[in-house]
């Protein structure tokens, strides 16, 4: 993809502020400018950013209903009531269920977990699940990563004599379910200082409050932080504030002493012995955890995540990896079909959004396909399939555009919907699809900004290769973990040349392995440009070009740097 490059040269005043901060913290002004961009202007704020501390986690009792939730859980355990931990079938839901179940199981045995079947029961709380709970004597359900809109279902549960504690992070409606307690930082009346927790994060805060109330040392929660890191990365929530603390220490746990289930997935992914990053979770660990719920049933994922025997866990992880291979095949086929449909829509380049429906597509993969189309065409995208006469789908958005509001504007056409700014799930009658498409596209067209439909890359700094020292690289590592609101810094170097050894690589010759020099130094830099082999001819022509890249560890040569090149353009003097 050829991006539009966006770079704002810092003003002289800004450069001076960066220099002053750099002197205080002992870093390059290049990195001090990155801190200023993140709103970090003082030495003390920089120290907190680089060394997130668990003792800086927010008091969980600041969350609405937390005291009620803890009291109800204590009562249930005191009365020896049967408790069910119920969650969504995606990564966030499964890790949340595993976290809460594993923690409570240490103190209480009359507890089970339940993940609804995506194909039989659909998203959220199902009547089938509630009937099962009633039949097995459940009196309290802790629901994670869903439930905030389950008004009818929770009313039904109340008739069955079952209480609910909701732990959710999706945007609520004006009317809330009749649960005993609703833990959700996005409540309109929320008093909680941090709004961007994922579902697993809300579950963690509940367990933190329970532990605090019962005199359980916080240290007993630390082994569960690897689940938080996995869910924060996979659910693509803001990696700032409390999420940064949870992700930072969760990655530490994941790398040093992961739970048995996650350790087996790490083994299957080929990540053993390597430092695991948020990117590894997003592209390797997360998809495998998701695969079971997409292809079969998410219960198998939770079985794996709570497993205590590594040999059994490895067998289960191997099985789930097979689901992931099936998912990839289905994903590839559906993405190709969807792309062909879009290409046939001659007017698509003038449309502000994409809405596609195919009754034969697999429900568990429509979200992935929507994400791929969003990345390819840079338009908010809805992909729908059919199940028993009802269209079910997923919506994905581009940076800066709230697709939840766009879907909400069509709510009278929908049976159900839920989600957040960049990702929404929805169901509607098949006959409503044409009108939904018309109104959705109209709403997006009236509100989306032209720059939000461009493939834009925001450059953090223009530097020379001589600036990429070992110290700069080591200091840059301290900016991790990365994700929304704290992306990997993107650098630009102008007028670089092939050192003479760059070559096309990959099974289909789709990547370029580069050795580059720039016009201002003799430093030779190694780089990899994934999926950009079309630029190889120009690179080998010995003409100069500009690159945008992130600075990475070279996993094959410990201690060395590799540039991961995001885009390549002929230098302006060469165009």
Coordinates of C-alpha atoms in Angstrom, one line a residue:
X1 CA 0.0 0.0 0.0
X2 CA 1.3 3.5 -0.8
X3 CA 0.5 5.6 2.2
X4 CA 0.1 9.3 2.3
X5 CA 2.9 10.5 4.6
X6 CA 2.1 13.0 7.3
X7 CA 4.9 14.7 9.2
X8 CA 4.8 18.0 11.2
X9 CA 8.2 19.6 11.8
X10 CA 8.3 20.6 15.5
X11 CA 8.4 24.3 16.1
X12 CA 11.6 25.9 17.6
X13 CA 9.8 26.2 20.9
X14 CA 8.9 22.5 20.8
X15 CA 12.4 21.6 19.9
X16 CA 13.7 23.5 22.9
X17 CA 11.2 21.8 25.2
X18 CA 12.3 18.4 23.9
X19 CA 16.0 19.3 24.4
X20 CA 15.3 20.4 28.0
X21 CA 13.3 17.2 28.8
X22 CA 16.0 15.1 27.1
X23 CA 18.7 16.7 29.3
X24 CA 16.7 15.8 32.5
X25 CA 16.0 12.2 31.6
X26 CA 19.3 11.4 29.8
X27 CA 17.7 10.6 26.5
X28 CA 18.0 11.8 22.9
X29 CA 15.9 14.8 22.0
X30 CA 14.4 12.6 19.3
X31 CA 12.8 10.4 22.0
X32 CA 12.0 13.3 24.2
X33 CA 9.9 14.7 21.4
X34 CA 8.0 11.3 21.3
X35 CA 7.3 11.8 25.0
X36 CA 5.9 15.3 24.4
X37 CA 3.6 13.9 21.7
X38 CA 2.2 11.5 24.4
X39 CA 1.5 14.4 26.7
X40 CA 4.5 13.5 29.0
X41 CA 6.3 16.8 29.8
X42 CA 8.1 16.3 33.1
X43 CA 10.8 14.1 34.4
X44 CA 8.5 12.5 37.0
X45 CA 5.8 11.7 34.3
X46 CA 8.5 10.2 32.1
X47 CA 9.7 7.9 35.0
X48 CA 6.1 6.8 35.6
X49 CA 5.7 6.1 31.9
X50 CA 8.9 4.1 31.6
X51 CA 8.4 2.2 34.9
X52 CA 4.7 1.5 35.4
X53 CA 4.1 0.4 39.0
X54 CA 1.4 -2.1 40.2
X55 CA 0.9 0.1 43.3
X56 CA -0.4 2.8 40.9
X57 CA -3.4 0.7 39.9
X58 CA -6.6 2.5 40.6
X59 CA -8.6 1.6 43.7
X60 CA -11.2 -0.9 42.3
X61 CA -13.8 0.3 44.7
X62 CA -14.0 3.6 42.8
X63 CA -15.9 1.6 40.1
X64 CA -19.7 1.9 40.4
X65 CA -21.3 -1.2 42.1
X66 CA -18.0 -2.7 43.1
X67 CA -18.9 -2.9 46.8
X68 CA -22.3 -4.5 45.9
X69 CA -20.6 -7.0 43.6
X70 CA -18.0 -8.0 46.3
X71 CA -20.8 -8.3 48.9
X72 CA -22.9 -10.6 46.6
X73 CA -19.9 -12.8 45.8
X74 CA -19.0 -13.1 49.5
X75 CA -22.7 -14.0 50.3
X76 CA -22.7 -16.6 47.6
X77 CA -19.5 -18.2 48.9
X78 CA -20.7 -18.0 52.5
X79 CA -24.0 -19.7 51.6
X80 CA -22.1 -22.3 49.4
X81 CA -24.2 -21.3 46.3
X82 CA -23.2 -22.6 42.9
X83 CA -21.5 -19.9 40.9
X84 CA -21.1 -19.8 37.1
X85 CA -18.5 -17.7 35.4
X86 CA -19.9 -16.9 31.9
X87 CA -18.1 -15.2 29.1
X88 CA -17.9 -14.3 25.4
X89 CA -16.1 -16.7 23.0
X90 CA -13.4 -14.3 21.8
X91 CA -9.9 -13.7 23.3
X92 CA -11.1 -11.1 25.8
X93 CA -14.0 -13.2 27.0
X94 CA -12.1 -16.4 27.3
X95 CA -9.1 -14.9 29.1
X96 CA -11.5 -13.0 31.5
X97 CA -13.4 -16.2 32.3
X98 CA -10.1 -18.1 32.9
X99 CA -8.8 -15.3 35.1
X100 CA -11.8 -15.1 37.4
X101 CA -12.3 -18.9 37.5
X102 CA -8.7 -19.6 38.3
X103 CA -8.6 -17.0 41.0
X104 CA -11.8 -18.0 42.7
X105 CA -11.2 -21.7 42.4
X106 CA -8.3 -21.3 44.9
X107 CA -10.8 -20.4 47.6
X108 CA -14.1 -22.0 46.5
X109 CA -15.0 -25.3 44.7
X110 CA -18.7 -24.9 43.9
X111 CA -17.9 -23.0 40.7
X112 CA -18.0 -23.7 36.9
X113 CA -17.5 -21.8 33.7
X114 CA -19.6 -21.5 30.6
X115 CA -18.9 -20.2 27.1
X116 CA -21.9 -20.0 24.7
X117 CA -21.6 -21.7 21.3
X118 CA -21.3 -19.0 18.6
X119 CA -23.4 -20.9 16.1
X120 CA -26.1 -22.4 18.4
X121 CA -26.5 -19.6 20.9
X122 CA -25.0 -16.5 19.4
X123 CA -23.3 -13.6 21.1
X124 CA -23.8 -12.8 24.8
X125 CA -26.1 -14.4 27.3
X126 CA -28.3 -17.1 25.9
X127 CA -31.6 -18.7 27.1
X128 CA -29.9 -22.1 26.6
X129 CA -27.1 -21.1 29.0
X130 CA -29.5 -19.7 31.5
X131 CA -31.7 -22.9 31.4
X132 CA -28.5 -25.0 31.9
X133 CA -27.6 -22.8 34.9
X134 CA -31.0 -23.2 36.5
X135 CA -30.9 -27.0 35.9
X136 CA -27.5 -27.3 37.6
X137 CA -28.5 -25.1 40.6
X138 CA -26.6 -22.0 39.8
X139 CA -27.6 -19.0 41.9
X140 CA -25.0 -16.4 40.8
X141 CA -23.6 -15.8 37.4
X142 CA -20.6 -13.5 36.9
X143 CA -20.7 -12.5 33.2
X144 CA -17.6 -11.2 31.5
X145 CA -17.1 -9.2 28.3
X146 CA -20.8 -9.2 27.5
X147 CA -24.2 -8.7 29.2
X148 CA -24.5 -4.9 29.3
X149 CA -27.4 -5.1 26.8
X150 CA -29.0 -8.4 28.0
X151 CA -32.0 -6.8 29.5
X152 CA -34.5 -9.5 28.6
X153 CA -32.2 -12.4 29.3
X154 CA -31.2 -11.1 32.8
X155 CA -34.9 -10.5 33.6
X156 CA -35.5 -14.1 32.6
X157 CA -32.6 -15.2 34.9
X158 CA -34.2 -13.3 37.8
X159 CA -37.4 -15.3 37.2
X160 CA -35.3 -18.5 37.5
X161 CA -33.8 -17.3 40.8
X162 CA -30.4 -16.4 39.4
X163 CA -28.5 -13.2 40.2
X164 CA -26.1 -11.5 37.8
X165 CA -22.9 -9.5 38.3
X166 CA -22.0 -7.9 34.9
X167 CA -18.3 -7.2 34.1
X168 CA -18.4 -5.5 30.7
X169 CA -16.6 -2.8 28.8
X170 CA -18.9 -2.3 25.9
X171 CA -21.0 0.9 25.4
X172 CA -24.3 0.6 27.4
X173 CA -27.7 1.6 26.3
X174 CA -29.8 4.2 28.3
X175 CA -31.6 1.3 30.1
X176 CA -29.4 -1.1 32.1
X177 CA -30.2 -4.8 32.9
X178 CA -31.6 -5.6 36.3
X179 CA -28.4 -7.2 37.6
X180 CA -27.3 -7.1 41.2
X181 CA -24.2 -5.2 40.1
X182 CA -23.0 -3.7 36.8
X183 CA -19.2 -3.2 36.6
X184 CA -18.6 -1.1 33.5
X185 CA -16.3 2.0 33.3
X186 CA -18.3 3.2 30.3
X187 CA -21.5 3.6 32.3
X188 CA -22.9 7.1 31.8
X189 CA -22.8 7.6 35.6
X190 CA -19.3 6.0 35.9
X191 CA -17.1 7.5 38.6
X192 CA -14.1 5.3 37.6
X193 CA -11.1 7.4 36.4
X194 CA -10.1 5.1 33.5
X195 CA -12.7 4.3 30.8
X196 CA -10.7 2.0 28.5
X197 CA -10.4 -1.3 30.4
X198 CA -11.1 -4.5 28.3
X199 CA -13.5 -7.2 29.6
X200 CA -10.6 -9.1 31.2
X201 CA -9.4 -5.9 32.8
X202 CA -12.9 -5.4 34.4
X203 CA -12.7 -9.0 35.7
X204 CA -9.3 -8.3 37.1
X205 CA -10.5 -5.2 39.0
X206 CA -13.4 -7.3 40.4
X207 CA -10.9 -9.9 41.7
X208 CA -8.6 -7.1 43.0
X209 CA -11.6 -5.7 45.0
X210 CA -12.5 -9.2 46.2
X211 CA -9.0 -9.9 47.4
X212 CA -8.7 -6.5 49.1
X213 CA -12.0 -7.1 50.9
X214 CA -11.0 -10.5 52.1
X215 CA -7.4 -9.8 53.1
X216 CA -5.9 -11.8 50.3
X217 CA -2.4 -10.5 49.3
X218 CA -2.2 -8.7 46.0
X219 CA 0.7 -10.9 45.1
X220 CA -1.7 -13.8 44.5
X221 CA -3.2 -11.8 41.6
X222 CA 0.1 -11.3 39.8
X223 CA 0.2 -14.8 38.2
X224 CA -3.0 -13.8 36.4
X225 CA -1.7 -10.7 34.7
X226 CA -0.5 -12.6 31.7
X227 CA -4.2 -13.0 30.8
X228 CA -4.7 -9.3 31.1
X229 CA -1.8 -8.6 28.6
X230 CA -3.2 -11.1 26.1
X231 CA -6.6 -9.6 26.2
X232 CA -5.4 -5.9 26.1
X233 CA -3.3 -6.7 23.0
X234 CA -6.0 -8.9 21.2
X235 CA -8.9 -6.6 22.0
X236 CA -7.0 -3.6 20.7
X237 CA -7.8 -1.3 23.6
X238 CA -5.9 1.8 24.5
X239 CA -2.4 1.0 25.9
X240 CA -2.4 4.0 28.3
X241 CA -3.2 4.6 31.9
X242 CA -4.2 1.5 33.8
X243 CA -4.0 -0.7 30.7
X244 CA -0.4 0.2 30.3
X245 CA 0.4 -0.9 33.9
X246 CA -1.6 -4.2 33.4
X247 CA 0.0 -4.8 30.0
X248 CA 3.5 -4.0 31.1
X249 CA 3.4 -6.4 34.1
X250 CA 1.3 -8.9 32.2
X251 CA 4.0 -9.2 29.5
X252 CA 6.6 -9.6 32.2
X253 CA 4.6 -12.5 33.6
X254 CA 4.1 -13.9 30.1
X255 CA 7.8 -13.9 29.4
X256 CA 9.0 -15.1 32.8
X257 CA 6.4 -17.4 34.2
X258 CA 3.3 -17.8 32.0
X259 CA 0.3 -20.0 33.0
X260 CA 0.5 -23.5 31.8
X261 CA -2.1 -23.0 29.1
X262 CA -0.4 -19.9 27.7
X263 CA 3.0 -21.6 27.9
X264 CA 1.7 -24.4 25.7
X265 CA 0.4 -21.8 23.1
X266 CA 3.7 -20.1 23.2
X267 CA 5.4 -23.4 22.4
X268 CA 3.0 -24.1 19.5
X269 CA 3.6 -20.6 18.1
X270 CA 7.4 -21.2 18.0
X271 CA 7.9 -18.3 20.5
X272 CA 9.7 -20.2 23.2
X273 CA 13.0 -18.5 24.1
X274 CA 12.0 -15.2 22.5
X275 CA 10.8 -12.0 24.2
X276 CA 7.1 -11.9 23.6
X277 CA 5.6 -8.6 22.5
X278 CA 2.2 -7.2 22.0
X279 CA 2.6 -7.9 18.3
X280 CA 3.3 -11.5 19.0
X281 CA 0.0 -11.7 21.0
X282 CA -2.0 -9.9 18.2
X283 CA -0.7 -12.0 15.3
X284 CA 0.2 -15.4 16.9
X285 CA -1.2 -16.1 20.3
X286 CA -4.5 -14.2 20.0
X287 CA -5.6 -15.8 16.7
X288 CA -5.1 -19.3 18.2
X289 CA -7.1 -18.5 21.3
X290 CA -9.8 -17.1 19.1
X291 CA -9.8 -20.0 16.6
X292 CA -11.7 -22.4 18.9
X293 CA -14.6 -20.0 19.3
X294 CA -14.6 -19.2 15.5
X295 CA -14.5 -22.8 14.3
X296 CA -15.9 -24.9 17.1
X297 CA -16.6 -23.9 20.7
X298 CA -14.7 -21.4 22.9
X299 CA -15.1 -23.7 25.9
X300 CA -12.1 -25.7 24.7
X301 CA -10.0 -22.5 24.9
X302 CA -10.9 -21.9 28.5
X303 CA -10.2 -25.6 29.2
X304 CA -6.7 -25.0 27.9
X305 CA -6.2 -21.7 29.7
X306 CA -7.0 -23.2 33.1
X307 CA -5.2 -26.5 32.5
X308 CA -2.5 -27.2 35.2
X309 CA -0.7 -30.1 33.4
X310 CA 1.7 -29.0 30.7
X311 CA 1.6 -32.3 28.7
X312 CA -2.3 -32.2 28.5
X313 CA -2.1 -28.4 27.8
X314 CA 0.3 -29.0 24.9
X315 CA -2.1 -31.7 23.4
X316 CA -5.0 -29.2 23.7
X317 CA -3.0 -26.4 22.2
X318 CA -2.1 -28.6 19.2
X319 CA -5.7 -29.3 18.7
X320 CA -6.6 -25.6 18.9
X321 CA -3.8 -24.9 16.4
X322 CA -5.5 -27.2 14.0
X323 CA -8.7 -25.0 14.3
X324 CA -6.5 -22.0 13.5
X325 CA -5.3 -23.7 10.3
X326 CA -8.9 -24.3 9.4
X327 CA -9.8 -20.7 10.3
X328 CA -7.0 -19.4 8.0
X329 CA -8.2 -21.4 5.1
X330 CA -11.8 -20.2 5.6
X331 CA -10.5 -16.6 6.1
X332 CA -8.5 -16.7 2.9
X333 CA -11.4 -18.0 0.8
X334 CA -13.9 -15.5 2.2
X335 CA -11.5 -12.6 1.9
X336 CA -10.8 -13.4 -1.7
X337 CA -14.6 -13.7 -2.4
X338 CA -15.3 -10.4 -0.6
X339 CA -12.5 -8.6 -2.4
X340 CA -13.8 -9.8 -5.8
X341 CA -17.3 -8.4 -4.9
X342 CA -15.8 -5.1 -3.9
X343 CA -13.8 -4.9 -7.0
X344 CA -16.9 -5.5 -9.1
X345 CA -18.7 -2.6 -7.4
X346 CA -17.7 0.2 -9.8
X347 CA -19.0 2.9 -7.5
X348 CA -17.2 1.6 -4.5
X349 CA -14.3 4.1 -4.7
X350 CA -17.0 6.8 -4.3
X351 CA -18.7 5.1 -1.4
X352 CA -17.8 6.1 2.2
X353 CA -18.4 2.6 3.6
X354 CA -18.6 -1.0 2.5
X355 CA -21.5 -3.4 3.4
X356 CA -21.3 -6.9 2.1
X357 CA -23.7 -9.9 2.6
X358 CA -23.2 -13.5 1.7
X359 CA -25.5 -16.1 3.3
X360 CA -22.9 -18.8 2.9
X361 CA -20.1 -17.1 4.7
X362 CA -19.0 -18.5 8.1
X363 CA -20.2 -16.4 11.0
X364 CA -17.0 -16.9 13.0
X365 CA -14.7 -15.3 10.4
X366 CA -16.7 -12.3 9.3
X367 CA -14.9 -10.0 11.7
X368 CA -11.5 -11.0 10.3
X369 CA -12.8 -10.4 6.8
X370 CA -14.2 -7.0 7.8
X371 CA -10.8 -6.1 9.2
X372 CA -9.0 -7.1 6.1
X373 CA -11.3 -5.1 3.8
X374 CA -11.0 -2.0 6.1
X375 CA -7.2 -2.2 5.8
X376 CA -7.4 -2.8 2.0
X377 CA -9.9 -0.1 1.1
X378 CA -9.7 2.2 4.1
X379 CA -13.4 2.4 4.6
X380 CA -15.6 1.5 7.5
X381 CA -16.8 -2.0 6.7
X382 CA -19.7 -4.3 7.6
X383 CA -19.6 -8.0 6.6
X384 CA -22.7 -10.1 7.1
X385 CA -23.6 -13.8 6.9
X386 CA -26.8 -15.6 7.5
X387 CA -28.0 -18.0 10.2
X388 CA -31.7 -19.3 10.4
X389 CA -33.0 -16.3 8.4
X390 CA -31.1 -13.7 10.5
X391 CA -28.1 -11.8 9.2
X392 CA -25.2 -11.7 11.6
X393 CA -22.1 -9.7 11.1
X394 CA -19.2 -7.6 12.3
X395 CA -18.3 -4.0 11.6
X396 CA -14.8 -2.5 11.7
X397 CA -13.7 1.0 11.4
X398 CA -10.8 3.2 10.3
X399 CA -8.7 5.3 12.6
X400 CA -10.6 8.2 14.2
X401 CA -14.1 7.2 13.1
X402 CA -16.7 5.9 15.6
X403 CA -18.5 3.1 13.9
X404 CA -20.6 2.3 17.0
X405 CA -22.4 5.6 16.5
X406 CA -23.0 4.8 12.8
X407 CA -24.4 1.4 13.6
X408 CA -26.5 2.9 16.4
X409 CA -28.1 5.4 14.0
X410 CA -29.7 2.3 12.3
X411 CA -30.8 0.6 15.5
X412 CA -34.5 0.5 14.5
X413 CA -33.5 -1.9 11.7
X414 CA -31.5 -4.1 14.0
X415 CA -32.4 -7.1 16.2
X416 CA -29.3 -6.5 18.3
X417 CA -25.9 -4.8 18.3
X418 CA -23.0 -4.0 20.6
X419 CA -19.4 -3.1 20.7
X420 CA -17.2 0.0 20.9
X421 CA -15.6 2.7 18.7
X422 CA -13.8 0.5 16.2
X423 CA -15.6 -2.9 16.4
X424 CA -19.3 -3.7 16.5
X425 CA -21.3 -6.9 16.3
X426 CA -24.8 -6.8 14.9
X427 CA -27.8 -8.9 13.9
X428 CA -30.8 -7.9 11.6
X429 CA -33.4 -9.5 9.5
X430 CA -32.2 -10.3 6.0
X431 CA -35.0 -8.2 4.4
X432 CA -33.6 -5.1 6.3
X433 CA -30.1 -5.3 4.7
X434 CA -30.8 -3.0 1.7
X435 CA -32.2 -0.2 3.9
X436 CA -29.5 -0.7 6.5
X437 CA -26.8 -0.4 3.8
X438 CA -28.4 2.8 2.4
X439 CA -28.7 4.5 5.8
X440 CA -25.4 3.3 7.1
X441 CA -23.5 4.5 4.1
X442 CA -25.4 7.8 4.2
X443 CA -24.6 8.3 7.9
X444 CA -20.9 7.5 7.4
X445 CA -20.8 9.8 4.3
X446 CA -22.2 12.7 6.2
X447 CA -19.8 12.4 9.2
X448 CA -16.5 10.9 8.0
X449 CA -13.6 13.2 7.2
X450 CA -11.8 12.9 3.9
X451 CA -8.5 12.2 5.6
X452 CA -10.1 9.3 7.5
X453 CA -10.5 7.4 4.2
X454 CA -6.9 7.9 3.2
X455 CA -4.1 5.4 4.0
X456 CA -2.2 7.8 6.2
X457 CA 1.0 7.1 8.0
X458 CA 2.0 9.5 10.8
X459 CA 5.7 10.0 10.9
X460 CA 7.1 10.7 14.4
X461 CA 10.6 11.9 13.4
X462 CA 12.8 12.4 10.4
X463 CA 16.3 11.0 11.3
X464 CA 19.5 9.8 9.7
X465 CA 21.0 6.4 10.2
X466 CA 23.8 7.8 12.4
X467 CA 21.0 8.7 14.9
X468 CA 20.2 5.0 15.4
X469 CA 22.7 4.2 18.1
X470 CA 22.6 1.3 20.6
X471 CA 21.5 3.7 23.3
X472 CA 18.7 5.1 21.2
X473 CA 17.5 1.6 20.5
X474 CA 17.6 0.6 24.1
X475 CA 15.8 3.7 25.2
X476 CA 13.2 3.2 22.5
X477 CA 12.4 -0.3 24.0
X478 CA 11.2 1.5 27.1
X479 CA 8.3 2.9 25.2
X480 CA 6.7 -0.6 25.0
X481 CA 4.2 -2.1 25.4
X482 CA 2.7 -0.6 22.2
X483 CA -0.9 -0.4 21.0
X484 CA -3.6 2.2 20.4
X485 CA -2.7 5.6 21.8
X486 CA 0.9 4.4 22.2
X487 CA 1.9 3.1 18.8
X488 CA 5.3 2.0 17.8
X489 CA 7.2 5.2 16.8
X490 CA 7.5 5.6 13.0
X491 CA 10.7 7.1 11.6
X492 CA 11.6 8.5 8.2
X493 CA 15.0 8.6 6.6
X494 CA 15.4 10.4 3.3
X495 CA 17.8 9.7 0.4
X496 CA 18.8 6.1 1.2
X497 CA 20.4 3.7 -1.3
X498 CA 20.7 0.0 -1.8
X499 CA 24.1 -1.1 -0.5
X500 CA 24.1 -3.6 -3.3
X501 CA 22.9 -6.7 -1.5
X502 CA 19.1 -6.2 -1.2
X503 CA 17.1 -9.1 -2.5
X504 CA 13.5 -10.4 -2.9
X505 CA 12.6 -13.2 -0.4
X506 CA 9.6 -15.2 0.7
X507 CA 7.8 -18.3 -0.6
X508 CA 6.1 -16.2 -3.3
X509 CA 8.9 -13.6 -3.6
X510 CA 6.7 -11.1 -1.9
X511 CA 9.1 -9.4 0.6
X512 CA 12.4 -7.5 0.3
X513 CA 15.4 -8.1 2.5
X514 CA 17.4 -4.9 2.5
X515 CA 20.8 -3.5 3.2
X516 CA 20.8 0.2 3.0
X517 CA 23.0 3.3 3.4
X518 CA 21.9 6.9 3.6
X519 CA 23.5 10.0 2.1
X520 CA 24.7 11.4 5.5
X521 CA 26.6 8.5 7.0
X522 CA 28.4 5.3 6.2
X523 CA 26.2 3.2 8.5
X524 CA 24.8 0.1 6.8
X525 CA 21.3 -0.8 8.1
X526 CA 19.5 -4.1 7.7
X527 CA 15.8 -3.9 6.9
X528 CA 12.8 -6.0 5.9
X529 CA 9.9 -4.7 3.8
X530 CA 7.0 -7.2 4.0
X531 CA 4.8 -7.4 0.9
X532 CA 6.6 -4.7 -1.0
X533 CA 8.5 -6.6 -3.6
X534 CA 7.0 -4.3 -6.3
X535 CA 9.6 -1.7 -5.2
X536 CA 12.5 -4.1 -5.7
X537 CA 13.3 -2.9 -9.3
X538 CA 13.5 0.7 -8.3
X539 CA 15.7 -0.1 -5.3
X540 CA 18.1 -2.1 -7.4
X541 CA 18.3 0.8 -9.9
X542 CA 20.7 2.6 -7.5
X543 CA 18.5 5.7 -7.3
X544 CA 17.7 7.2 -3.9
X545 CA 14.5 6.6 -2.1
X546 CA 12.8 7.6 1.2
X547 CA 11.6 5.0 3.8
X548 CA 9.2 5.0 6.8
X549 CA 10.0 2.3 9.4
X550 CA 10.0 1.1 12.9
X551 CA 13.2 0.1 14.7
X552 CA 13.1 -3.5 15.8
X553 CA 15.3 -6.1 17.4
X554 CA 16.9 -8.5 14.9
X555 CA 15.6 -11.8 16.2
X556 CA 18.3 -13.7 14.3
X557 CA 21.2 -11.6 15.4
X558 CA 20.9 -10.8 19.1
X559 CA 21.8 -7.2 20.0
X560 CA 21.5 -6.0 16.4
X561 CA 18.9 -3.6 15.0
X562 CA 16.6 -4.3 12.0
X563 CA 14.4 -1.7 10.3
X564 CA 10.8 -2.9 9.6
X565 CA 10.0 -0.8 6.6
X566 CA 6.3 0.2 6.3
X567 CA 6.5 2.2 3.0
X568 CA 9.0 3.1 0.3
X569 CA 8.9 6.1 -2.0
X570 CA 11.3 7.6 -4.6
X571 CA 13.1 10.6 -3.1
X572 CA 11.5 13.8 -4.2
X573 CA 14.4 14.7 -6.3
X574 CA 14.1 11.4 -8.1
X575 CA 10.3 11.5 -8.8

